[in-house]
mmCIF file of C-alpha atoms in Angstrom:
data_model
loop_
_atom_site.group_PDB
_atom_site.id
_atom_site.type_symbol
_atom_site.label_atom_id
_atom_site.label_comp_id
_atom_site.label_asym_id
_atom_site.label_seq_id
_atom_site.Cartn_x
_atom_site.Cartn_y
_atom_site.Cartn_z
ATOM 1 C CA UNK A 1 0.044 -0.436 0.327
ATOM 2 C CA UNK A 2 1.625 3.627 -0.580
ATOM 3 C CA UNK A 3 2.780 5.912 1.322
ATOM 4 C CA UNK A 4 0.563 8.435 -0.206
ATOM 5 C CA UNK A 5 -3.044 8.604 -1.002
ATOM 6 C CA UNK A 6 -4.105 8.470 -4.415
ATOM 7 C CA UNK A 7 -5.528 12.377 -5.789
ATOM 8 C CA UNK A 8 -8.158 11.040 -7.258
ATOM 9 C CA UNK A 9 -10.068 8.731 -4.398
ATOM 10 C CA UNK A 10 -13.103 9.495 -3.452
ATOM 11 C CA UNK A 11 -13.758 12.823 -0.897
ATOM 12 C CA UNK A 12 -16.118 10.787 0.735
ATOM 13 C CA UNK A 13 -16.877 6.464 0.747
ATOM 14 C CA UNK A 14 -20.550 5.755 0.761
ATOM 15 C CA UNK A 15 -22.101 4.039 4.633
ATOM 16 C CA UNK A 16 -21.967 0.062 3.565
ATOM 17 C CA UNK A 17 -25.184 -1.643 4.510
ATOM 18 C CA UNK A 18 -25.407 -5.196 5.908
ATOM 19 C CA UNK A 19 -26.220 -7.993 2.920
ATOM 20 C CA UNK A 20 -28.251 -10.443 4.587
ATOM 21 C CA UNK A 21 -27.596 -13.936 4.711
ATOM 22 C CA UNK A 22 -23.490 -12.695 4.149
ATOM 23 C CA UNK A 23 -20.990 -12.304 7.262
ATOM 24 C CA UNK A 24 -17.711 -11.069 6.430
ATOM 25 C CA UNK A 25 -14.269 -11.187 9.077
ATOM 26 C CA UNK A 26 -10.923 -9.793 8.257
ATOM 27 C CA UNK A 27 -7.115 -11.026 10.281
ATOM 28 C CA UNK A 28 -3.408 -9.972 10.037
ATOM 29 C CA UNK A 29 -1.846 -13.231 8.500
ATOM 30 C CA UNK A 30 1.441 -12.088 7.614
ATOM 31 C CA UNK A 31 1.538 -12.947 4.321
ATOM 32 C CA UNK A 32 3.156 -10.273 3.222
ATOM 33 C CA UNK A 33 4.106 -7.787 5.444
ATOM 34 C CA UNK A 34 3.692 -7.562 9.509
ATOM 35 C CA UNK A 35 0.464 -5.691 11.305
ATOM 36 C CA UNK A 36 -1.633 -5.485 8.060
ATOM 37 C CA UNK A 37 -4.971 -7.439 7.236
ATOM 38 C CA UNK A 38 -4.677 -9.918 4.406
ATOM 39 C CA UNK A 39 -6.737 -12.232 4.676
ATOM 40 C CA UNK A 40 -10.788 -12.166 4.787
ATOM 41 C CA UNK A 41 -13.611 -14.117 4.563
ATOM 42 C CA UNK A 42 -17.244 -14.171 3.586
ATOM 43 C CA UNK A 43 -19.375 -16.537 4.871
ATOM 44 C CA UNK A 44 -22.981 -17.323 2.799
ATOM 45 C CA UNK A 45 -25.757 -18.609 4.025
ATOM 46 C CA UNK A 46 -27.339 -21.574 1.966
ATOM 47 C CA UNK A 47 -28.526 -21.218 -1.112
ATOM 48 C CA UNK A 48 -26.499 -18.779 -2.202
ATOM 49 C CA UNK A 49 -26.211 -18.665 -5.623
ATOM 50 C CA UNK A 50 -22.230 -17.955 -7.721
ATOM 51 C CA UNK A 51 -21.328 -15.923 -10.723
ATOM 52 C CA UNK A 52 -17.600 -14.966 -11.886
ATOM 53 C CA UNK A 53 -15.899 -14.008 -14.527
ATOM 54 C CA UNK A 54 -12.143 -14.347 -14.836
ATOM 55 C CA UNK A 55 -9.139 -13.534 -16.550
ATOM 56 C CA UNK A 56 -8.160 -14.456 -20.256
ATOM 57 C CA UNK A 57 -4.327 -14.690 -19.647
ATOM 58 C CA UNK A 58 -2.939 -18.232 -20.492
ATOM 59 C CA UNK A 59 -1.038 -18.271 -17.297
ATOM 60 C CA UNK A 60 -4.029 -18.327 -14.818
ATOM 61 C CA UNK A 61 -3.422 -18.653 -10.751
ATOM 62 C CA UNK A 62 -4.392 -22.261 -9.571
ATOM 63 C CA UNK A 63 -6.706 -19.916 -7.047
ATOM 64 C CA UNK A 64 -8.610 -19.012 -11.325
ATOM 65 C CA UNK A 65 -8.432 -22.872 -11.904
ATOM 66 C CA UNK A 66 -10.286 -23.679 -8.695
ATOM 67 C CA UNK A 67 -13.509 -21.494 -8.727
ATOM 68 C CA UNK A 68 -13.716 -22.035 -12.706
ATOM 69 C CA UNK A 69 -14.249 -25.484 -11.229
ATOM 70 C CA UNK A 70 -16.454 -24.531 -8.440
ATOM 71 C CA UNK A 71 -18.582 -22.540 -10.297
ATOM 72 C CA UNK A 72 -20.086 -25.088 -12.454
ATOM 73 C CA UNK A 73 -22.724 -26.230 -9.482
ATOM 74 C CA UNK A 74 -23.228 -22.167 -9.286
ATOM 75 C CA UNK A 75 -23.049 -22.850 -5.780
ATOM 76 C CA UNK A 76 -21.364 -20.696 -2.280
ATOM 77 C CA UNK A 77 -20.837 -21.050 1.103
ATOM 78 C CA UNK A 78 -17.525 -19.268 1.651
ATOM 79 C CA UNK A 79 -15.085 -17.198 -0.459
ATOM 80 C CA UNK A 80 -11.805 -17.047 1.025
ATOM 81 C CA UNK A 81 -9.743 -14.264 -1.001
ATOM 82 C CA UNK A 82 -5.480 -13.232 0.774
ATOM 83 C CA UNK A 83 -3.429 -10.291 -0.509
ATOM 84 C CA UNK A 84 0.224 -10.091 -0.656
ATOM 85 C CA UNK A 85 1.189 -13.288 -2.826
ATOM 86 C CA UNK A 86 -0.727 -14.676 -5.998
ATOM 87 C CA UNK A 87 -0.760 -18.059 -5.604
ATOM 88 C CA UNK A 88 0.193 -16.999 -10.161
ATOM 89 C CA UNK A 89 2.913 -19.290 -12.130
ATOM 90 C CA UNK A 90 3.440 -21.798 -8.408
ATOM 91 C CA UNK A 91 3.225 -25.415 -10.411
ATOM 92 C CA UNK A 92 2.166 -28.633 -7.897
ATOM 93 C CA UNK A 93 2.862 -26.752 -4.799
ATOM 94 C CA UNK A 94 -0.783 -23.761 -6.088
ATOM 95 C CA UNK A 95 -2.850 -26.364 -6.689
ATOM 96 C CA UNK A 96 -1.691 -27.733 -3.266
ATOM 97 C CA UNK A 97 -1.867 -24.688 -1.645
ATOM 98 C CA UNK A 98 -6.065 -24.535 -2.759
ATOM 99 C CA UNK A 99 -6.850 -27.882 -2.268
ATOM 100 C CA UNK A 100 -6.005 -27.410 1.359
ATOM 101 C CA UNK A 101 -7.174 -23.719 0.952
ATOM 102 C CA UNK A 102 -10.346 -24.638 -0.057
ATOM 103 C CA UNK A 103 -10.384 -27.710 2.389
ATOM 104 C CA UNK A 104 -10.230 -26.195 5.847
ATOM 105 C CA UNK A 105 -12.514 -22.903 4.287
ATOM 106 C CA UNK A 106 -15.018 -26.462 3.725
ATOM 107 C CA UNK A 107 -14.957 -27.359 7.086
ATOM 108 C CA UNK A 108 -14.957 -23.770 8.570
ATOM 109 C CA UNK A 109 -18.922 -23.206 6.626
ATOM 110 C CA UNK A 110 -19.767 -26.820 6.846
ATOM 111 C CA UNK A 111 -20.057 -27.519 3.227
ATOM 112 C CA UNK A 112 -19.147 -28.980 0.614
ATOM 113 C CA UNK A 113 -15.129 -27.843 -0.940
ATOM 114 C CA UNK A 114 -17.843 -27.102 -4.144
ATOM 115 C CA UNK A 115 -19.464 -24.838 -2.546
ATOM 116 C CA UNK A 116 -15.541 -22.346 -1.819
ATOM 117 C CA UNK A 117 -13.890 -19.414 -3.912
ATOM 118 C CA UNK A 118 -10.947 -18.774 -3.542
ATOM 119 C CA UNK A 119 -8.965 -15.310 -4.871
ATOM 120 C CA UNK A 120 -5.184 -14.147 -3.873
ATOM 121 C CA UNK A 121 -3.169 -11.504 -5.011
ATOM 122 C CA UNK A 122 0.071 -9.837 -4.115
ATOM 123 C CA UNK A 123 3.229 -11.308 -5.924
ATOM 124 C CA UNK A 124 3.738 -13.828 -8.847
ATOM 125 C CA UNK A 125 5.773 -17.022 -8.857
ATOM 126 C CA UNK A 126 6.653 -16.675 -5.154
ATOM 127 C CA UNK A 127 5.272 -20.003 -3.654
ATOM 128 C CA UNK A 128 2.042 -19.802 -1.603
ATOM 129 C CA UNK A 129 2.363 -21.876 2.363
ATOM 130 C CA UNK A 130 -1.626 -22.554 3.251
ATOM 131 C CA UNK A 131 -0.257 -23.212 6.069
ATOM 132 C CA UNK A 132 0.025 -19.280 7.098
ATOM 133 C CA UNK A 133 -3.596 -19.110 7.101
ATOM 134 C CA UNK A 134 -6.204 -22.120 6.605
ATOM 135 C CA UNK A 135 -5.650 -22.782 10.629
ATOM 136 C CA UNK A 136 -7.534 -18.809 11.380
ATOM 137 C CA UNK A 137 -10.861 -19.937 9.450
ATOM 138 C CA UNK A 138 -12.607 -21.254 11.600
ATOM 139 C CA UNK A 139 -12.369 -19.649 13.508
ATOM 140 C CA UNK A 140 -12.923 -16.299 11.162
ATOM 141 C CA UNK A 141 -16.259 -18.682 10.143
ATOM 142 C CA UNK A 142 -17.793 -18.352 13.176
ATOM 143 C CA UNK A 143 -16.621 -14.630 14.382
ATOM 144 C CA UNK A 144 -17.731 -12.887 10.645
ATOM 145 C CA UNK A 145 -19.716 -10.434 11.448
ATOM 146 C CA UNK A 146 -23.051 -8.605 8.163
ATOM 147 C CA UNK A 147 -21.714 -4.738 8.540
ATOM 148 C CA UNK A 148 -17.473 -5.343 7.257
ATOM 149 C CA UNK A 149 -17.743 -4.386 4.110
ATOM 150 C CA UNK A 150 -15.392 -1.201 4.755
ATOM 151 C CA UNK A 151 -12.945 -4.156 5.756
ATOM 152 C CA UNK A 152 -13.308 -6.534 3.637
ATOM 153 C CA UNK A 153 -12.129 -3.815 1.493
ATOM 154 C CA UNK A 154 -9.148 -2.879 3.181
ATOM 155 C CA UNK A 155 -8.077 -6.738 3.088
ATOM 156 C CA UNK A 156 -7.596 -7.528 -0.164
ATOM 157 C CA UNK A 157 -6.096 -3.613 -0.689
ATOM 158 C CA UNK A 158 -1.763 -4.544 -2.617
ATOM 159 C CA UNK A 159 -0.323 -1.803 -4.216
ATOM 160 C CA UNK A 160 -3.917 0.806 -3.781
ATOM 161 C CA UNK A 161 -3.512 3.662 -1.944
ATOM 162 C CA UNK A 162 -7.328 3.255 -1.046
ATOM 163 C CA UNK A 163 -10.050 1.024 -0.881
ATOM 164 C CA UNK A 164 -12.820 0.692 -3.177
ATOM 165 C CA UNK A 165 -16.536 0.397 -2.063
ATOM 166 C CA UNK A 166 -19.693 0.602 -3.569
ATOM 167 C CA UNK A 167 -23.803 0.686 -2.976
ATOM 168 C CA UNK A 168 -26.712 0.605 -3.754
ATOM 169 C CA UNK A 169 -30.390 -0.390 -3.048
ATOM 170 C CA UNK A 170 -33.272 -1.002 -5.635
ATOM 171 C CA UNK A 171 -36.416 -2.564 -5.543
ATOM 172 C CA UNK A 172 -36.875 -6.355 -7.443
ATOM 173 C CA UNK A 173 -41.095 -6.399 -7.669
ATOM 174 C CA UNK A 174 -42.500 -4.790 -4.854
ATOM 175 C CA UNK A 175 -39.220 -5.604 -2.257
ATOM 176 C CA UNK A 176 -35.995 -3.811 -1.833
ATOM 177 C CA UNK A 177 -32.521 -5.842 -2.575
ATOM 178 C CA UNK A 178 -29.368 -3.925 -1.603
ATOM 179 C CA UNK A 179 -26.002 -4.578 -3.710
ATOM 180 C CA UNK A 180 -23.129 -4.230 -2.226
ATOM 181 C CA UNK A 181 -19.708 -4.457 -3.243
ATOM 182 C CA UNK A 182 -15.881 -4.139 -3.118
ATOM 183 C CA UNK A 183 -12.381 -4.409 -5.895
ATOM 184 C CA UNK A 184 -8.903 -3.872 -5.406
ATOM 185 C CA UNK A 185 -6.719 -2.944 -8.347
ATOM 186 C CA UNK A 186 -4.113 -0.169 -8.772
ATOM 187 C CA UNK A 187 -1.740 -1.796 -11.617
ATOM 188 C CA UNK A 188 -1.530 -4.646 -13.609
ATOM 189 C CA UNK A 189 -5.054 -3.443 -15.628
ATOM 190 C CA UNK A 190 -6.156 -3.983 -18.721
ATOM 191 C CA UNK A 191 -9.212 -4.959 -20.111
ATOM 192 C CA UNK A 192 -9.318 -8.702 -19.751
ATOM 193 C CA UNK A 193 -10.605 -7.971 -16.288
ATOM 194 C CA UNK A 194 -7.471 -6.932 -15.325
ATOM 195 C CA UNK A 195 -5.560 -6.991 -12.125
ATOM 196 C CA UNK A 196 -8.575 -7.195 -10.166
ATOM 197 C CA UNK A 197 -10.153 -8.527 -8.073
ATOM 198 C CA UNK A 198 -13.738 -7.312 -7.314
ATOM 199 C CA UNK A 199 -16.879 -9.270 -5.404
ATOM 200 C CA UNK A 200 -20.154 -8.639 -5.092
ATOM 201 C CA UNK A 201 -23.112 -9.077 -3.530
ATOM 202 C CA UNK A 202 -26.579 -8.994 -2.946
ATOM 203 C CA UNK A 203 -29.836 -10.739 -1.193
ATOM 204 C CA UNK A 204 -32.120 -10.709 -4.231
ATOM 205 C CA UNK A 205 -33.124 -13.893 -5.193
ATOM 206 C CA UNK A 206 -31.636 -15.154 -8.876
ATOM 207 C CA UNK A 207 -30.536 -18.158 -9.931
ATOM 208 C CA UNK A 208 -27.056 -19.270 -11.155
ATOM 209 C CA UNK A 209 -27.328 -19.297 -14.537
ATOM 210 C CA UNK A 210 -29.104 -15.564 -14.353
ATOM 211 C CA UNK A 211 -26.768 -14.581 -12.166
ATOM 212 C CA UNK A 212 -24.003 -15.132 -15.257
ATOM 213 C CA UNK A 213 -25.690 -14.073 -17.138
ATOM 214 C CA UNK A 214 -26.504 -10.345 -16.206
ATOM 215 C CA UNK A 215 -22.643 -10.549 -14.856
ATOM 216 C CA UNK A 216 -21.019 -12.075 -18.255
ATOM 217 C CA UNK A 217 -22.437 -8.819 -20.421
ATOM 218 C CA UNK A 218 -21.809 -5.849 -17.552
ATOM 219 C CA UNK A 219 -18.229 -6.636 -17.359
ATOM 220 C CA UNK A 220 -17.954 -5.306 -21.413
ATOM 221 C CA UNK A 221 -18.752 -1.610 -20.786
ATOM 222 C CA UNK A 222 -17.267 -1.619 -17.197
ATOM 223 C CA UNK A 223 -13.894 -4.088 -15.425
ATOM 224 C CA UNK A 224 -13.260 -4.972 -19.856
ATOM 225 C CA UNK A 225 -13.797 -1.510 -20.208
ATOM 226 C CA UNK A 226 -10.593 0.219 -18.129
ATOM 227 C CA UNK A 227 -6.660 -0.525 -18.052
ATOM 228 C CA UNK A 228 -3.800 1.227 -16.104
ATOM 229 C CA UNK A 229 -0.953 -0.142 -17.986
ATOM 230 C CA UNK A 230 -2.423 -2.943 -20.734
ATOM 231 C CA UNK A 231 -0.777 -5.804 -18.341
ATOM 232 C CA UNK A 232 -3.336 -7.885 -17.797
ATOM 233 C CA UNK A 233 -2.428 -10.648 -14.755
ATOM 234 C CA UNK A 234 -2.863 -14.322 -13.990
ATOM 235 C CA UNK A 235 -5.681 -13.586 -11.259
ATOM 236 C CA UNK A 236 -8.227 -11.785 -12.182
ATOM 237 C CA UNK A 237 -11.148 -12.216 -10.798
ATOM 238 C CA UNK A 238 -15.136 -10.615 -10.541
ATOM 239 C CA UNK A 239 -18.155 -12.753 -8.800
ATOM 240 C CA UNK A 240 -20.720 -11.896 -7.791
ATOM 241 C CA UNK A 241 -23.307 -13.984 -4.824
ATOM 242 C CA UNK A 242 -27.084 -13.904 -3.920
ATOM 243 C CA UNK A 243 -28.277 -15.552 -1.043
ATOM 244 C CA UNK A 244 -31.711 -15.025 -1.918
ATOM 245 C CA UNK A 245 -32.269 -13.837 1.763
ATOM 246 C CA UNK A 246 -34.498 -11.186 0.004
ATOM 247 C CA UNK A 247 -37.759 -13.984 -0.626
ATOM 248 C CA UNK A 248 -38.846 -14.193 2.951
ATOM 249 C CA UNK A 249 -39.252 -10.862 2.435
ATOM 250 C CA UNK A 250 -42.016 -10.787 -0.637
ATOM 251 C CA UNK A 251 -38.958 -10.541 -3.314
ATOM 252 C CA UNK A 252 -39.354 -12.761 -6.865
ATOM 253 C CA UNK A 253 -36.707 -15.927 -6.673
ATOM 254 C CA UNK A 254 -35.513 -15.003 -10.775
ATOM 255 C CA UNK A 255 -35.121 -17.649 -13.584
ATOM 256 C CA UNK A 256 -35.268 -15.724 -16.693
ATOM 257 C CA UNK A 257 -32.769 -13.362 -17.556
ATOM 258 C CA UNK A 258 -35.847 -11.451 -19.900
ATOM 259 C CA UNK A 259 -38.332 -11.518 -16.297
ATOM 260 C CA UNK A 260 -38.974 -7.438 -16.728
ATOM 261 C CA UNK A 261 -38.752 -7.536 -12.666
ATOM 262 C CA UNK A 262 -35.027 -7.493 -13.297
ATOM 263 C CA UNK A 263 -34.372 -4.328 -15.357
ATOM 264 C CA UNK A 264 -33.893 -2.595 -11.856
ATOM 265 C CA UNK A 265 -31.321 -4.608 -10.691
ATOM 266 C CA UNK A 266 -29.547 -4.092 -13.932
ATOM 267 C CA UNK A 267 -29.319 -1.298 -13.963
ATOM 268 C CA UNK A 268 -27.876 -1.315 -10.317
ATOM 269 C CA UNK A 269 -25.540 -3.720 -11.120
ATOM 270 C CA UNK A 270 -24.113 -2.406 -14.106
ATOM 271 C CA UNK A 271 -23.938 1.302 -12.439
ATOM 272 C CA UNK A 272 -21.900 -0.743 -9.804
ATOM 273 C CA UNK A 273 -19.704 -2.104 -11.864
ATOM 274 C CA UNK A 274 -19.005 0.572 -13.500
ATOM 275 C CA UNK A 275 -18.364 2.643 -10.007
ATOM 276 C CA UNK A 276 -16.171 0.366 -9.003
ATOM 277 C CA UNK A 277 -14.242 0.404 -12.565
ATOM 278 C CA UNK A 278 -13.452 3.686 -12.107
ATOM 279 C CA UNK A 279 -12.017 3.588 -8.603
ATOM 280 C CA UNK A 280 -9.693 1.378 -9.745
ATOM 281 C CA UNK A 281 -8.790 3.326 -12.896
ATOM 282 C CA UNK A 282 -8.525 6.499 -9.714
ATOM 283 C CA UNK A 283 -6.087 4.699 -7.622
ATOM 284 C CA UNK A 284 -3.804 3.412 -11.060
ATOM 285 C CA UNK A 285 -0.340 3.270 -9.722
ATOM 286 C CA UNK A 286 1.207 6.707 -9.338
ATOM 287 C CA UNK A 287 -2.251 8.393 -11.068
ATOM 288 C CA UNK A 288 -2.494 11.788 -11.141
ATOM 289 C CA UNK A 289 -5.675 12.241 -14.038
ATOM 290 C CA UNK A 290 -7.923 10.486 -15.081
ATOM 291 C CA UNK A 291 -9.113 9.471 -18.526
ATOM 292 C CA UNK A 292 -11.962 9.151 -20.705
ATOM 293 C CA UNK A 293 -11.046 7.909 -24.110
ATOM 294 C CA UNK A 294 -14.224 7.974 -26.734
ATOM 295 C CA UNK A 295 -14.419 6.723 -30.487
ATOM 296 C CA UNK A 296 -17.115 7.269 -32.069
ATOM 297 C CA UNK A 297 -17.082 7.207 -36.086
ATOM 298 C CA UNK A 298 -15.662 3.877 -35.846
ATOM 299 C CA UNK A 299 -16.546 1.002 -38.783
ATOM 300 C CA UNK A 300 -18.276 -1.263 -35.936
ATOM 301 C CA UNK A 301 -18.471 -1.328 -31.778
ATOM 302 C CA UNK A 302 -15.826 -3.828 -31.121
ATOM 303 C CA UNK A 303 -13.454 -1.371 -33.918
ATOM 304 C CA UNK A 304 -14.116 1.587 -32.100
ATOM 305 C CA UNK A 305 -13.545 -0.497 -28.909
ATOM 306 C CA UNK A 306 -9.831 -1.294 -30.092
ATOM 307 C CA UNK A 307 -9.311 1.874 -31.274
ATOM 308 C CA UNK A 308 -10.536 3.145 -27.771
ATOM 309 C CA UNK A 309 -7.705 0.962 -26.322
ATOM 310 C CA UNK A 310 -5.085 1.441 -29.027
ATOM 311 C CA UNK A 311 -5.250 5.136 -27.217
ATOM 312 C CA UNK A 312 -5.278 4.227 -23.437
ATOM 313 C CA UNK A 313 -2.875 1.829 -23.731
ATOM 314 C CA UNK A 314 -0.368 4.154 -25.431
ATOM 315 C CA UNK A 315 2.126 5.574 -23.328
ATOM 316 C CA UNK A 316 2.974 8.830 -25.155
ATOM 317 C CA UNK A 317 -0.683 9.659 -25.049
ATOM 318 C CA UNK A 318 -0.183 8.101 -21.330
ATOM 319 C CA UNK A 319 2.963 10.619 -20.339
ATOM 320 C CA UNK A 320 2.223 13.698 -22.786
ATOM 321 C CA UNK A 321 -1.544 13.867 -20.208
ATOM 322 C CA UNK A 322 0.621 14.046 -17.481
ATOM 323 C CA UNK A 323 2.496 15.906 -18.366
ATOM 324 C CA UNK A 324 -0.169 18.284 -19.418
ATOM 325 C CA UNK A 325 0.920 18.822 -22.997
ATOM 326 C CA UNK A 326 -1.320 18.535 -25.283
ATOM 327 C CA UNK A 327 0.243 16.728 -28.204
ATOM 328 C CA UNK A 328 -3.058 15.708 -30.179
ATOM 329 C CA UNK A 329 -0.364 13.770 -33.018
ATOM 330 C CA UNK A 330 0.108 11.032 -30.368
ATOM 331 C CA UNK A 331 -3.679 9.960 -30.895
ATOM 332 C CA UNK A 332 -3.945 10.136 -34.788
ATOM 333 C CA UNK A 333 -0.250 7.952 -33.950
ATOM 334 C CA UNK A 334 -2.727 5.670 -31.453
ATOM 335 C CA UNK A 335 -5.282 5.429 -34.100
ATOM 336 C CA UNK A 336 -3.511 5.091 -37.106
ATOM 337 C CA UNK A 337 -1.594 1.834 -35.391
ATOM 338 C CA UNK A 338 -4.603 0.359 -34.025
ATOM 339 C CA UNK A 339 -4.839 -1.619 -37.355
ATOM 340 C CA UNK A 340 -8.755 -0.872 -37.557
ATOM 341 C CA UNK A 341 -10.167 1.348 -40.587
ATOM 342 C CA UNK A 342 -9.644 4.624 -40.605
ATOM 343 C CA UNK A 343 -9.320 7.563 -43.064
ATOM 344 C CA UNK A 344 -6.899 9.793 -42.379
ATOM 345 C CA UNK A 345 -8.244 12.852 -44.086
ATOM 346 C CA UNK A 346 -11.655 12.402 -41.951
ATOM 347 C CA UNK A 347 -10.541 12.253 -38.616
ATOM 348 C CA UNK A 348 -11.606 14.764 -36.090
ATOM 349 C CA UNK A 349 -9.971 15.240 -32.471
ATOM 350 C CA UNK A 350 -10.613 16.487 -29.439
ATOM 351 C CA UNK A 351 -9.532 17.065 -25.627
ATOM 352 C CA UNK A 352 -12.860 18.317 -23.929
ATOM 353 C CA UNK A 353 -14.678 20.918 -26.057
ATOM 354 C CA UNK A 354 -11.665 21.906 -28.106
ATOM 355 C CA UNK A 355 -11.161 20.135 -31.194
ATOM 356 C CA UNK A 356 -7.517 20.195 -32.464
ATOM 357 C CA UNK A 357 -8.185 18.609 -34.813
ATOM 358 C CA UNK A 358 -10.439 17.936 -38.295
ATOM 359 C CA UNK A 359 -10.889 16.746 -41.596
ATOM 360 C CA UNK A 360 -7.057 15.450 -41.423
ATOM 361 C CA UNK A 361 -5.234 18.870 -40.413
ATOM 362 C CA UNK A 362 -4.794 20.964 -37.259
ATOM 363 C CA UNK A 363 -8.702 23.235 -36.591
ATOM 364 C CA UNK A 364 -7.547 26.321 -37.696
ATOM 365 C CA UNK A 365 -9.542 27.181 -34.912
ATOM 366 C CA UNK A 366 -7.511 25.891 -32.157
ATOM 367 C CA UNK A 367 -6.007 27.605 -29.247
ATOM 368 C CA UNK A 368 -3.755 26.234 -27.626
ATOM 369 C CA UNK A 369 -3.626 28.378 -24.857
ATOM 370 C CA UNK A 370 -7.223 27.616 -23.879
ATOM 371 C CA UNK A 371 -6.182 23.236 -25.036
ATOM 372 C CA UNK A 372 -2.806 24.135 -22.215
ATOM 373 C CA UNK A 373 -5.974 25.094 -19.360
ATOM 374 C CA UNK A 374 -7.554 22.482 -19.939
ATOM 375 C CA UNK A 375 -5.514 20.046 -19.722
ATOM 376 C CA UNK A 376 -4.435 20.889 -16.733
ATOM 377 C CA UNK A 377 -7.745 18.934 -14.928
ATOM 378 C CA UNK A 378 -7.195 15.797 -13.532
ATOM 379 C CA UNK A 379 -10.121 14.732 -15.521
ATOM 380 C CA UNK A 380 -9.601 14.183 -19.576
ATOM 381 C CA UNK A 381 -11.501 13.501 -21.889
ATOM 382 C CA UNK A 382 -10.335 13.095 -25.022
ATOM 383 C CA UNK A 383 -12.312 12.429 -28.132
ATOM 384 C CA UNK A 384 -12.038 10.682 -32.028
ATOM 385 C CA UNK A 385 -13.922 10.679 -34.288
ATOM 386 C CA UNK A 386 -13.428 8.601 -37.067
ATOM 387 C CA UNK A 387 -15.741 9.191 -40.045
ATOM 388 C CA UNK A 388 -16.189 6.074 -41.607
ATOM 389 C CA UNK A 389 -19.342 4.910 -39.909
ATOM 390 C CA UNK A 390 -21.855 4.782 -36.593
ATOM 391 C CA UNK A 391 -19.511 2.249 -33.809
ATOM 392 C CA UNK A 392 -18.615 3.941 -30.735
ATOM 393 C CA UNK A 393 -16.881 3.365 -27.617
ATOM 394 C CA UNK A 394 -15.449 4.482 -24.292
ATOM 395 C CA UNK A 395 -12.127 3.086 -22.516
ATOM 396 C CA UNK A 396 -11.048 4.805 -19.725
ATOM 397 C CA UNK A 397 -7.573 5.259 -17.993
ATOM 398 C CA UNK A 398 -5.015 7.359 -15.698
ATOM 399 C CA UNK A 399 -1.935 9.231 -17.350
ATOM 400 C CA UNK A 400 1.688 7.053 -17.080
ATOM 401 C CA UNK A 401 3.825 9.543 -13.922
ATOM 402 C CA UNK A 402 7.827 8.565 -12.858
ATOM 403 C CA UNK A 403 5.424 6.867 -9.529
ATOM 404 C CA UNK A 404 4.676 4.163 -12.011
ATOM 405 C CA UNK A 405 7.608 3.037 -13.243
ATOM 406 C CA UNK A 406 9.318 4.158 -8.850
ATOM 407 C CA UNK A 407 5.792 1.436 -7.883
ATOM 408 C CA UNK A 408 7.383 -0.744 -9.809
ATOM 409 C CA UNK A 409 11.029 -0.958 -10.128
ATOM 410 C CA UNK A 410 11.102 -2.572 -6.386
ATOM 411 C CA UNK A 411 7.639 -4.193 -6.028
ATOM 412 C CA UNK A 412 9.569 -7.718 -5.068
ATOM 413 C CA UNK A 413 11.840 -5.915 -2.287
#
C-alpha cells in the first residue's frame, strides 16, 4: 500500500449496509506485510448462488482454476481471499495450496469443498504456504459479522492507496434488495479483467444462470473498459453472489434473464460495476489524472473499442497527459497503429470541448492557450471521430507518471 493516497481518491465513502445472508471476517496472517489485514473470509447462508468472470490470461493462477471448476455448481457458502501473494505460476505447490485452503474453508463453513471460492492477489511466482492462514478460517467463520464491508475492502489491497466500495438499493417486484461491491486493483490492469479482484453480493433471489448472464454482459462496458497499463493479470476475478434472503420479505425468485422485474436490478448492477471499475482507474499506480477516451464514427463498436484502447494504452499519449501537454499528434499515431479501418482525411480530435484536428489537419480555430488550460484538470476527455461509420466505444485510463515506474521498479523488494 502506497504511503500517499491517490489525489483522485473519493472525497467520501458510502456507508456500506449489511447484506442479509453475508457475514465478513478479516485477519492479519502476515503473508507479505506485518501489521496489515491480508485475509478476508465471506460466509454465505445456504442457498446462495454464484457467478464469476475471470482473467483470459493463458497463465491463470491456481485460485482462478479452482473457482472456474467450482462455478459449475453455481452455489457458494464461503469465499476466502488473501493479499500479498497471488499463488500464480506456482505449479503443483499452488494447486496443493488451493486444495488445502478449500478443504479448511469447507470445514469452517460446514459445506462441501465445491461451494468454496478462493482468490489471491500479490506477487507472482512465489509459493503460497496455506499453513500460514488455513488454521485461521474456522475462527473467522465463527466471528464473521454482516456489517464489515469496509474492512473487507481494506483486507484485499496490495499497491492500492484507498479501499474501493460501492452500494445500491433497488426493488425487485415490490421488495427492496441491496447490492454491495468491493474491488482492488491499481497496476497490471487491462481489459480482460485486470489484476483485479472484485466481489459483489446481493440479497436478491436470483438463480445462478441468470446471475451469470447479468455479470458476463455487465463486465463489457465496465471492468473490461478500463486499462491502467495494458497488462492483463494472472489473477483477475470478479464474482457475484446472491443469498436470496430477500425472498422471505416477498421478493420474487428470478429464473429467467428476460424477466422484466429484473430491469432495475440490472441497471443498478451495471452502475455499481462501473463505479468500482472507475475507482480502480483512479487509483492507477502513480495516477494524477483520469482519462476518458471516446471513439465515434468507427466501422463497428468492436473496431471503436480497439481504437479507443490503442489510444488509452499508448505510453506516449499517457505521458503527454501527465505532462499536461495537448499533443494530439500522439492520438493520431495511436489511431493509425490500431490496425482498424480509419481515414486520415476524415479524422477529428477533441480534448474536452476543444477541437484540435478536423478533416485530417489542425483545426483552423485551435487555441493552444485554451487547450493547455484544459489539460491542467484532473479529469481529461479525449474524443476521436473516425468518420467512417456508426461504431462507438468509451474506455477509461489514467496518466503515466514517474511514480508508476518507482512503484513497479521495486515491487518485490
